[in-house]
Coordinates of C-alpha atoms and ligand atoms in Angstrom, one line a residue:
M216 CA -8.2 -21.0 12.9
S217 CA -6.0 -17.7 12.6
R218 CA -7.1 -14.4 11.0
Q219 CA -7.4 -14.8 7.2
T220 CA -6.3 -11.4 6.1
R221 CA -3.8 -11.5 3.3
A222 CA -2.4 -9.5 0.6
I223 CA -1.9 -12.2 -2.1
I224 CA 0.8 -11.2 -4.5
H225 CA 0.1 -12.4 -7.8
T226 CA 3.8 -13.1 -9.6
Q227 CA 2.2 -13.9 -13.0
A228 CA 0.6 -10.6 -13.1
L229 CA 3.8 -8.8 -12.5
Q230 CA 5.4 -10.8 -15.3
H231 CA 2.5 -10.1 -17.4
N232 CA 2.4 -6.4 -16.9
I233 CA 6.0 -5.9 -17.5
N234 CA 5.9 -7.7 -20.6
V235 CA 2.9 -5.8 -21.9
L236 CA 4.5 -2.6 -21.0
K237 CA 7.7 -3.1 -22.5
T238 CA 6.1 -3.9 -25.9
L239 CA 5.0 -0.2 -25.9
A240 CA 8.7 0.7 -26.3
P241 CA 10.7 -2.2 -27.5
A242 CA 13.9 -0.3 -27.8
S243 CA 14.3 1.1 -24.3
S244 CA 15.6 -0.4 -21.4
T245 CA 13.1 -1.0 -18.5
M246 CA 13.4 -0.2 -14.8
A247 CA 11.0 -1.5 -12.2
I248 CA 10.4 0.9 -9.6
I249 CA 10.3 -1.2 -6.4
K250 CA 10.6 1.7 -3.6
A251 CA 8.4 1.6 -0.5
D252 CA 8.5 -2.3 -0.6
A253 CA 7.6 -2.5 -3.9
Y254 CA 4.6 -0.2 -3.4
G255 CA 3.6 -2.4 -0.7
H256 CA 3.9 -5.8 -2.8
G257 CA 7.3 -6.7 -1.2
A258 CA 10.6 -5.6 -2.7
L259 CA 12.2 -8.9 -2.5
I260 CA 9.8 -11.0 -4.2
T261 CA 9.0 -8.5 -6.7
A262 CA 12.8 -8.2 -7.5
Q263 CA 12.9 -12.0 -7.8
T264 CA 10.0 -12.3 -9.9
L265 CA 11.1 -9.6 -12.4
Q266 CA 14.8 -9.8 -12.3
S267 CA 15.2 -11.6 -15.7
Q268 CA 12.7 -9.2 -17.4
V269 CA 14.0 -5.9 -16.4
S270 CA 17.4 -4.0 -16.9
A271 CA 17.3 -2.4 -13.4
F272 CA 15.5 -1.9 -10.3
A273 CA 15.1 1.5 -8.6
V274 CA 14.3 2.4 -4.9
A275 CA 14.2 5.9 -3.4
I276 CA 16.8 5.5 -0.7
T277 CA 20.1 3.7 0.1
E278 CA 18.8 1.5 2.8
E279 CA 16.3 0.3 0.6
A280 CA 18.8 -1.0 -1.8
V281 CA 21.4 -2.2 0.6
T282 CA 18.4 -4.5 2.1
L283 CA 18.1 -6.0 -1.4
R284 CA 21.7 -6.6 -1.8
Q285 CA 21.9 -8.3 1.6
Q286 CA 18.9 -10.5 0.5
G287 CA 21.0 -11.5 -2.8
I288 CA 19.6 -9.2 -5.7
T289 CA 22.4 -8.7 -7.8
A290 CA 20.7 -6.7 -10.8
P291 CA 21.7 -2.9 -11.0
I292 CA 19.8 -0.8 -8.5
V293 CA 19.3 2.9 -9.1
V294 CA 18.7 5.1 -5.9
L295 CA 16.4 7.8 -6.9
E296 CA 17.0 10.3 -4.3
G297 CA 20.8 9.8 -4.3
P298 CA 22.9 10.2 -1.3
H299 CA 21.1 11.8 1.7
E300 CA 24.7 12.3 3.3
P301 CA 28.0 11.4 2.3
R302 CA 28.0 8.1 4.0
D303 CA 25.5 7.0 1.4
C304 CA 28.2 7.4 -1.3
D305 CA 30.4 4.9 0.3
L306 CA 27.5 2.5 0.8
A307 CA 26.7 2.7 -2.9
G308 CA 30.4 1.9 -3.7
Q309 CA 30.4 -1.1 -1.5
H310 CA 27.1 -2.4 -2.8
Q311 CA 27.4 -1.3 -6.6
L312 CA 24.5 0.8 -6.2
T313 CA 23.7 3.6 -8.8
L314 CA 23.1 7.1 -7.3
V315 CA 21.0 9.6 -8.9
A316 CA 22.5 13.2 -8.1
H317 CA 19.9 15.9 -7.9
S318 CA 21.8 18.7 -6.3
E319 CA 25.4 20.3 -6.5
A320 CA 25.9 19.1 -2.7
Q321 CA 25.6 15.5 -3.9
L322 CA 28.0 15.9 -6.7
Q323 CA 30.5 17.3 -4.3
W324 CA 30.0 14.4 -2.0
L325 CA 30.5 11.8 -4.9
D326 CA 33.6 13.5 -5.6
A327 CA 34.9 13.2 -2.3
A328 CA 34.0 9.5 -2.1
S329 CA 36.3 6.8 -1.6
H330 CA 35.2 4.3 -4.3
P331 CA 33.7 5.2 -7.6
V332 CA 30.0 4.9 -8.1
D333 CA 27.7 4.8 -11.1
L334 CA 25.9 8.2 -11.4
W335 CA 22.7 9.4 -13.0
L336 CA 21.9 13.1 -13.1
K337 CA 18.5 14.5 -12.3
V338 CA 17.3 17.5 -13.9
D339 CA 14.4 19.7 -12.8
T340 CA 12.2 20.3 -15.8
G341 CA 9.4 22.0 -14.0
M342 CA 8.1 19.9 -11.3
H343 CA 10.2 21.8 -8.8
R344 CA 10.6 18.6 -6.3
L345 CA 14.2 17.3 -7.0
G346 CA 16.5 18.1 -9.7
L347 CA 19.5 20.2 -10.9
E348 CA 18.6 23.7 -12.3
I349 CA 18.4 23.1 -16.0
T350 CA 20.8 26.1 -17.0
R351 CA 23.3 24.9 -14.4
V352 CA 23.7 21.4 -16.0
P353 CA 26.0 22.0 -18.8
V354 CA 28.6 23.6 -16.7
L355 CA 28.0 20.9 -13.9
V356 CA 28.5 18.1 -16.3
Q357 CA 31.7 19.7 -17.4
R358 CA 33.0 20.0 -14.0
Y359 CA 31.9 16.5 -12.8
R360 CA 32.7 14.8 -16.1
H361 CA 35.2 12.4 -14.4
L362 CA 32.2 11.2 -12.3
L363 CA 30.1 10.2 -15.3
N364 CA 30.7 6.9 -17.3
E365 CA 29.2 5.1 -20.3
R366 CA 26.3 4.0 -17.8
S367 CA 25.3 7.4 -16.9
V368 CA 22.0 8.8 -17.7
M369 CA 20.0 11.9 -17.5
V370 CA 16.8 11.6 -15.8
T371 CA 13.7 14.0 -15.3
H372 CA 10.2 13.4 -13.8
M373 CA 7.0 14.3 -15.1
A374 CA 4.6 16.6 -13.2
C375 CA 1.4 16.0 -15.1
A376 CA 1.7 12.7 -17.2
D377 CA -1.5 11.5 -15.7
E378 CA -3.4 14.7 -17.2
L379 CA -3.7 13.6 -20.8
D380 CA -4.7 17.0 -22.2
N381 CA -2.0 18.8 -20.1
P382 CA 0.6 20.3 -22.7
F383 CA 3.2 20.5 -19.6
T384 CA 4.5 17.1 -20.4
T385 CA 5.2 18.0 -23.9
G386 CA 7.3 20.9 -22.8
Q387 CA 9.1 18.9 -20.2
T388 CA 10.0 16.1 -22.8
R389 CA 11.4 18.8 -25.3
Q390 CA 13.5 20.7 -22.8
I391 CA 15.1 17.4 -21.5
E392 CA 15.7 16.1 -24.9
Q393 CA 17.7 19.2 -26.0
L394 CA 19.5 19.2 -22.9
A395 CA 20.6 15.5 -23.2
K396 CA 21.6 15.9 -26.6
K397 CA 23.8 18.9 -25.8
V398 CA 25.7 17.2 -23.0
G399 CA 25.7 14.0 -24.8
L400 CA 23.8 11.6 -22.2
P401 CA 21.1 9.0 -22.6
L402 CA 17.7 9.9 -21.2
S403 CA 15.1 8.3 -18.7
V404 CA 11.7 10.3 -18.6
A405 CA 8.7 8.1 -18.6
N406 CA 6.9 6.9 -15.7
S407 CA 3.9 4.8 -15.9
P408 CA 1.4 7.3 -17.3
A409 CA 3.8 8.7 -19.8
M410 CA 4.6 5.1 -20.8
L411 CA 0.9 4.2 -21.4
H412 CA -0.2 7.7 -22.9
W413 CA 3.0 9.8 -24.0
P414 CA 5.0 7.7 -26.6
T415 CA 7.2 10.9 -27.1
T416 CA 8.6 10.5 -23.6
H417 CA 10.0 6.9 -24.1
A418 CA 13.7 7.3 -24.2
Q419 CA 16.7 5.0 -23.6
W420 CA 15.3 4.1 -20.2
N421 CA 11.7 4.0 -18.8
R422 CA 10.9 3.7 -15.1
L423 CA 7.6 1.9 -14.5
G424 CA 6.0 1.8 -11.1
I425 CA 2.2 1.8 -10.7
A426 CA 1.4 0.1 -14.0
L427 CA 3.7 -2.8 -13.2
Y428 CA 1.5 -3.5 -10.1
G429 CA -1.7 -3.5 -12.3
A430 CA -3.2 -0.3 -11.6
N431 CA -4.2 2.4 -14.1
P432 CA -2.6 5.6 -13.5
V433 CA -5.3 7.7 -15.5
Y434 CA -8.3 5.7 -14.2
P435 CA -11.2 5.9 -15.3
T436 CA -9.6 6.6 -18.7
P437 CA -8.8 3.0 -20.3
S438 CA -5.1 2.3 -19.9
G439 CA -5.0 1.0 -23.5
V440 CA -3.2 -2.3 -22.4
V441 CA -4.4 -5.1 -20.4
L442 CA -2.8 -5.0 -17.1
H443 CA -3.8 -7.5 -14.2
A444 CA -3.8 -6.6 -10.5
A445 CA -0.6 -7.8 -8.8
M446 CA -2.1 -7.6 -5.2
T447 CA -5.4 -8.8 -3.9
L448 CA -6.4 -7.8 -0.6
Q449 CA -8.4 -10.4 1.2
A450 CA -9.9 -11.0 4.6
S451 CA -12.7 -13.1 6.0
I452 CA -16.1 -12.7 7.7
I453 CA -15.6 -13.1 11.5
A454 CA -19.1 -12.3 12.9
M455 CA -22.7 -12.1 11.5
H456 CA -25.4 -9.8 12.8
Q457 CA -29.3 -9.3 12.2
V458 CA -29.6 -5.4 12.6
P459 CA -33.1 -4.4 12.9
K460 CA -34.5 -1.4 10.7
G461 CA -33.6 1.9 12.5
E462 CA -30.5 0.4 14.3
G463 CA -27.0 1.8 13.7
V464 CA -23.8 0.1 12.9
G465 CA -20.2 0.9 14.2
Y466 CA -18.5 4.0 15.8
G467 CA -21.0 6.9 15.6
Q468 CA -23.6 4.9 13.8
T469 CA -22.9 6.5 10.6
W470 CA -24.9 3.8 8.8
K471 CA -28.7 3.1 9.7
A472 CA -30.4 0.1 8.6
T473 CA -33.2 1.1 6.3
R474 CA -34.6 -2.3 6.4
D475 CA -33.9 -5.4 8.6
S476 CA -30.5 -6.3 7.6
R477 CA -27.6 -8.8 7.8
I478 CA -24.4 -7.4 8.6
A479 CA -21.1 -9.1 8.4
T480 CA -18.1 -7.9 10.3
V481 CA -14.7 -8.5 8.1
G482 CA -11.5 -9.0 9.9
I483 CA -9.5 -6.0 8.2
G484 CA -9.3 -2.3 9.2
Y485 CA -7.4 0.9 9.1
G486 CA -4.6 -0.9 11.0
D487 CA -4.1 -3.3 8.2
G488 CA -4.2 -0.3 5.7
Y489 CA -7.8 -0.4 4.6
P490 CA -8.6 3.4 4.5
R491 CA -10.8 4.6 7.5
H492 CA -12.3 7.3 5.3
C493 CA -13.9 4.8 2.9
P494 CA -17.6 5.9 3.0
N495 CA -20.8 3.9 3.5
G496 CA -21.4 2.1 0.2
T497 CA -17.7 1.3 -0.7
P498 CA -17.9 -2.1 -2.4
V499 CA -16.5 -5.3 -0.8
L500 CA -16.5 -8.5 -2.9
V501 CA -18.4 -11.5 -1.3
H502 CA -19.2 -14.6 -3.4
G503 CA -18.4 -12.4 -6.6
Q504 CA -21.1 -9.8 -5.5
R505 CA -20.4 -6.4 -4.3
A506 CA -21.7 -5.8 -0.6
P507 CA -21.6 -2.1 0.6
L508 CA -19.2 -0.9 3.4
A509 CA -21.8 -0.2 6.3
G510 CA -20.5 2.2 8.9
R511 CA -16.9 3.5 9.9
V512 CA -14.0 1.4 9.3
S513 CA -12.5 0.5 12.8
M514 CA -8.7 -0.3 13.3
D515 CA -9.1 -4.2 13.0
M516 CA -12.6 -4.7 11.5
L517 CA -15.1 -3.3 9.0
C518 CA -18.7 -4.0 8.5
I519 CA -20.7 -4.7 5.3
D520 CA -24.2 -5.2 4.3
V521 CA -25.0 -8.7 3.1
T522 CA -28.6 -8.7 3.3
D523 CA -28.7 -9.4 -0.3
I524 CA -26.1 -12.1 -0.3
G525 CA -28.0 -14.9 1.2
Q526 CA -25.0 -17.5 1.4
A527 CA -22.5 -15.0 3.3
K528 CA -21.3 -16.6 6.4
V529 CA -18.8 -16.6 9.0
G530 CA -15.5 -17.7 7.5
D531 CA -16.5 -16.6 3.9
R532 CA -13.3 -14.8 2.1
V533 CA -13.8 -11.4 1.0
E534 CA -11.9 -9.2 -1.5
L535 CA -11.2 -5.5 -0.6
W536 CA -9.4 -4.8 -3.7
G537 CA -7.5 -6.9 -6.5
A538 CA -7.9 -9.3 -9.3
K539 CA -11.8 -8.8 -9.2
L540 CA -12.4 -5.3 -7.9
A541 CA -10.1 -2.6 -9.0
I542 CA -8.0 -0.8 -6.7
D543 CA -8.6 2.1 -8.7
E544 CA -12.1 2.2 -7.9
I545 CA -11.6 1.8 -4.2
A546 CA -9.3 4.6 -4.3
G547 CA -11.8 6.7 -5.8
Y548 CA -14.2 5.9 -2.9
A549 CA -11.2 6.8 -0.5
Q550 CA -10.6 10.0 -2.2
T551 CA -6.9 8.9 -2.8
I552 CA -4.9 7.1 -5.4
A553 CA -3.8 3.5 -5.9
Y554 CA -0.2 4.2 -4.8
E555 CA -1.3 5.4 -1.5
L556 CA -3.6 2.1 -0.8
M557 CA -1.0 -0.1 -1.9
T558 CA 1.8 1.4 0.1
R559 CA -0.1 1.6 3.2
V560 CA -1.1 -2.2 3.7
S561 CA 0.5 -2.8 6.8
A562 CA 3.2 -5.1 8.0
R563 CA 0.6 -7.0 10.0
V564 CA -0.9 -8.3 6.8
P565 CA 1.0 -11.3 5.6
R566 CA 1.9 -11.3 1.8
V567 CA 1.1 -14.5 0.4
L568 CA 2.5 -15.6 -3.0
D569 CA 0.3 -16.8 -5.8
S570 CA 2.2 -18.0 -9.0
A571 CA -0.9 -19.4 -10.6
P572 CA -1.6 -18.8 -14.4
L573 CA -3.8 -15.7 -14.8
N574 CA -7.3 -16.4 -15.9
Ligands
PLP1226 C1 11.6 9.3 -9.8 C2 10.5 8.5 -10.2 N1 10.3 7.8 -11.3 C3 9.4 6.9 -11.6 C4 8.3 6.5 -10.6 C5 7.5 5.7 -11.2 O1 6.1 6.2 -11.3 P1 4.8 5.4 -11.6 O2 4.8 4.6 -10.4 O3 3.8 6.4 -11.8 O4 5.1 4.7 -12.5 C6 8.5 7.2 -9.6 C7 7.4 7.1 -8.6 O5 7.0 7.9 -7.6 C8 9.4 8.2 -9.4 O6 9.5 9.0 -8.1

C-alpha cells in the first residue's frame, strides 16, 4: 500500500465558511484570497468551489492569476502586488486581470500599457509594506484618472487587526475612509480578523483569507462565528516499537521514555510541511485521542507516544491538524501561525477532495 499522507480538502467547509463570513457584512462584495495556492489548499479547487459565492478572487502575483485563467477560471481576479515589471500589465490585459497599483512606477507602466487594465489603488495607512503615500493620492488620482473606471477600488491593509485592543486599526480605517470619500472611490479594508472583529472596517469589498480556510486569526479568542477547518492533514502509522524506560527516540534522543513505552512512527515529516520545531508533547490525533509527539520531527517521519492508546497499530490513520485538531493549536506549539502551516504543506502531499456534508 502506498503512503497514506494526505491533505484532505473539505469543500463543504470552504462553502460554509464563506457563507457565514458573508453574513457579517451582507452589503459588501466578498473577495476570496487564494494566493500561495489558496493557502496550501489548492487554488484551482478552491476557486472552482467558491466561484458562485464570491465576487472576485485575489492572488499575490500575476503568474498565479494567469495559471488560474489557463485552468478555466473566468471570475474576476485581483493581483494584490500588481505588476512586478511592465510586461505584467500586458499579461493582465490579455487575461483580464485586475492589477493593484501600490507605487507611482506601476502607474507609469499601466499608463504605457498596450491594453486597458482594471486598476485598484493601494494606499499605505501605516503598515509601511506596500501602498501609495497617503498625501500623494489625490494628485495621483487626478493625474491617472483616465486609468480608473467604475470597477476601481481603493484598498489598504490592516497592520494590527488581530490585536483586538489595539486602536491602530481604528486610525487606519478613519484615514482611508476620509481619503476614499475625498477622491470618490469605493473602498476595501477588511481582512479576516477585521471582518470578524472590526465592523467599522467593512466596506464595499472585504478580502477574506485565513478565516475562509477555517482558522481563527485571533486564536485563542473565539472568532464569534462557527468556522470549519478546510484542510485535514492526515498520515498513517508505518511502524510500532516498544521503547524501554530510559531509552531515547529520534535524532538527538531529545525524548526519553519515562516508562516502558509504545512508540508509533508516522509517515509525515518536515519534508511534507509538518514543522520540525514542534516540541515533544505536540498532540497528534489517533483514534480520536491525543498522542504526544516524542522526539524530533525528521524529514519524512515523526514519532508519537501511543502507550495509552492500546488499539493503535500499523496502518492506522492519524490527524496532524484539521477537522478534529485545530491548526491554530498546532501553530501555537510550533510558535508560528496557521497561515504558515497551511502554506508550507509541500507538493509531496496529495490534496484529496472531500465533498461530504459537515458534521
Ligand atoms: C492585501 C491582503 N489582503 C487580504 C489578505 C487576507 O488576509 P487574511 O488571511 O488575514 O484574511 C492578505 C493576506 O495576507 C493580504 O495580503
